[in-house]
XYZ file of C-alpha atoms in Angstrom:
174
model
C 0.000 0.000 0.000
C 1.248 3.484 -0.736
C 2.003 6.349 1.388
C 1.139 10.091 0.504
C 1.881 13.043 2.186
C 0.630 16.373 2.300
C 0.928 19.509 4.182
C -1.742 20.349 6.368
C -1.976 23.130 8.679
C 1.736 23.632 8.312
C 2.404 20.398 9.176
C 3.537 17.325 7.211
C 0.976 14.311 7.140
C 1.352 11.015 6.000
C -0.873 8.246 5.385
C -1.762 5.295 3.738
C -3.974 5.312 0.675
C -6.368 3.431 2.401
C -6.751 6.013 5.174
C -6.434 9.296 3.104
C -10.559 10.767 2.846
C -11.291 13.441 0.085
C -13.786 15.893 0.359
C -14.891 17.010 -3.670
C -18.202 18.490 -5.087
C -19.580 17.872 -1.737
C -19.028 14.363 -1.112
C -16.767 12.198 0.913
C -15.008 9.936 -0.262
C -13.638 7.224 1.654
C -11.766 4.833 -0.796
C -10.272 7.373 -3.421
C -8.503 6.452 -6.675
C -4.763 7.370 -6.654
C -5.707 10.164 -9.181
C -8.011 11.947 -6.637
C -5.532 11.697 -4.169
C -2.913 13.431 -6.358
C -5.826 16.069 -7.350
C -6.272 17.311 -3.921
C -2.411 17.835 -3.511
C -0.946 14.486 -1.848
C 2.166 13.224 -3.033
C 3.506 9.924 -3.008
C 5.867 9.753 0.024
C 9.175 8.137 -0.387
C 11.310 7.092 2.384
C 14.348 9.552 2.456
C 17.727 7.643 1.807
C 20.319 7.980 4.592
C 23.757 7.978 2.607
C 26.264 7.035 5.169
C 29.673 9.602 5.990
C 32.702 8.509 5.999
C 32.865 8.272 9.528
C 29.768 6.152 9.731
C 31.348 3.672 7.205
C 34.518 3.528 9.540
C 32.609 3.149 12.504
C 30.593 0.092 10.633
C 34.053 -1.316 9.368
C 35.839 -1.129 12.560
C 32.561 -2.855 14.124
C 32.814 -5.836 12.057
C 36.345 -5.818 12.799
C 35.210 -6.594 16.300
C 33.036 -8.855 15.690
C 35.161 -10.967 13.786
C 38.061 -11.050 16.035
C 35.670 -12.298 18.671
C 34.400 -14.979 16.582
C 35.956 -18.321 16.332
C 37.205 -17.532 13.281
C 40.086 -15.839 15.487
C 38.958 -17.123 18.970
C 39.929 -20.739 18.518
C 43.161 -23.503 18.526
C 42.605 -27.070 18.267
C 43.659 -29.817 20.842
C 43.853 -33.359 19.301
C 41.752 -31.759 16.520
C 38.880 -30.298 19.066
C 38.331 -26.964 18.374
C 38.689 -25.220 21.963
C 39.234 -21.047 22.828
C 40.622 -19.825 26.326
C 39.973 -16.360 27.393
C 42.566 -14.324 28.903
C 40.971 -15.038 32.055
C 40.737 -18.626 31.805
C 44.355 -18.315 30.839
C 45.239 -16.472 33.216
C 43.572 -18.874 36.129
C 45.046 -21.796 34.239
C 48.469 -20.432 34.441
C 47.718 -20.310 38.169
C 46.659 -23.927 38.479
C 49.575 -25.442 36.503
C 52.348 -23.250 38.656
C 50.675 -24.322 41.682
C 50.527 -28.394 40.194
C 54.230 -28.059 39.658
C 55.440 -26.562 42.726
C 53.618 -29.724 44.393
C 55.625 -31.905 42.353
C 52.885 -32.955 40.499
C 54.093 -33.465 36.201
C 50.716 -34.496 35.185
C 47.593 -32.695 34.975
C 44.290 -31.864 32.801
C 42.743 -29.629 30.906
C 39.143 -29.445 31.015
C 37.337 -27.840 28.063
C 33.165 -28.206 27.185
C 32.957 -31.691 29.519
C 35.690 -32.955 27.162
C 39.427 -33.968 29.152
C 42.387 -33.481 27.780
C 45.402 -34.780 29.443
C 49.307 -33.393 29.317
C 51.979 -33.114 31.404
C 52.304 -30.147 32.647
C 55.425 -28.908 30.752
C 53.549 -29.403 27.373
C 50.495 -27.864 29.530
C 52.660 -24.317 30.146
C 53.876 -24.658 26.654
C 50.508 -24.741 25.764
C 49.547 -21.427 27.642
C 52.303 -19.295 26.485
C 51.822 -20.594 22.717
C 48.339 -19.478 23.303
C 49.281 -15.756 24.908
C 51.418 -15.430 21.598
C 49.203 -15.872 19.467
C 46.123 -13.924 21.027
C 48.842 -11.720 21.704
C 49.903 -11.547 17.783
C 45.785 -11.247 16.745
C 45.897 -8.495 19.188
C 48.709 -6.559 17.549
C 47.116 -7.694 13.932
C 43.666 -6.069 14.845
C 45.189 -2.912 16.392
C 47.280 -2.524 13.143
C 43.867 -2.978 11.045
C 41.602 -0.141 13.055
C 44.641 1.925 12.578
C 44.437 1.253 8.822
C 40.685 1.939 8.677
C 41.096 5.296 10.444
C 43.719 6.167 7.515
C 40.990 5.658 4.861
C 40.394 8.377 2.382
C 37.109 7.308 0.922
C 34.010 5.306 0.971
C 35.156 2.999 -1.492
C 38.468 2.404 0.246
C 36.395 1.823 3.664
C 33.988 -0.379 2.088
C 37.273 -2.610 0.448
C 39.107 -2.980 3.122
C 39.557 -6.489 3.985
C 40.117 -6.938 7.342
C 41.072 -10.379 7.494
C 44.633 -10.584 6.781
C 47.310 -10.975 8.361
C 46.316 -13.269 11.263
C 48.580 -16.260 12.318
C 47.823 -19.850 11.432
C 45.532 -21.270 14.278
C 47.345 -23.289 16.423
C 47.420 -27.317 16.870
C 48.009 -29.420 20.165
């Protein structure tokens, strides 16, 4: 169904065809043909287009940026082919936990990820961790080095181009 719009007492209206009502030669009319409503001065009503800035376009570009460093397409390593992500937190407490194991004189311990176990020794376990912190750490310095590039953008076209997904390391593989 169409819109029209029209001013009316210095104000914009608009309306649906269906609910526009015409007063000619003394009538009413309650259902009127598109040419009657164009006769008494509506006008179809198109949505305005919002063209985006330049800094809109950046701020969507550096958005999916985010996104998809938070995704698994980033967020993920595989142990004995299981795709598994830590957070830096999770790290973090890990790191913790395996320190502690080892000053007990414990060499063995387990990683617990999504009900699955995964058992290591807790010198591949470490190994693990700060393979882990390099690589978030390198994904990091990647993304950083990407928003940077999107600020530098001169156009539109260059903003809307930019392909954001380079330069990432290989996921890793324990």
């Amino acid at each position: 169904m169409k819109l029209y719009q029209k001013e009316i007492d210095g104000k914009t209206v608009i309306k649906l065809a269906n609910k526009i009502i015409i007063a000619m030669d003394g009538m009413q009319y309650l259902n009127p043909t598109e040419e009657m409503i164009l006769a008494d001065g509506w006008v179809e009503y198109t949505e305005p287009v919002h063209i985006p800035t330049l800094v809109e376009k950046k701020t969507q570009k550096k958005d999916e940026i985010t996104r998809y460093v938070s995704s698994r397409s980033v967020n993920e390593f595989y142990m004995k082919g299981y795709p598994v992500w830590l957070d830096k937190a999770t790290r973090a407490g890990l790191k913790l936990r395996f320190e502690a194991e080892i000053a007990m004189g414990k060499t063995d311990t387990v990683l617990w990820y999504e009900g699955s176990q995964f058992p290591l020794s807790l010198e591949q376990a470490m190994q693990m961790l700060y393979a882990i912190e390099v690589y978030a750490s390198a994904c990091y310095d990647n993304t950083q080095r990407h928003l940077a590039e999107v600020d530098k953008l001169e156009t539109i076209e260059e903003v809307e181009a930019y392909n954001y997904r380079t330069g990432y390391p290989e996921k890793l593989r324990f």
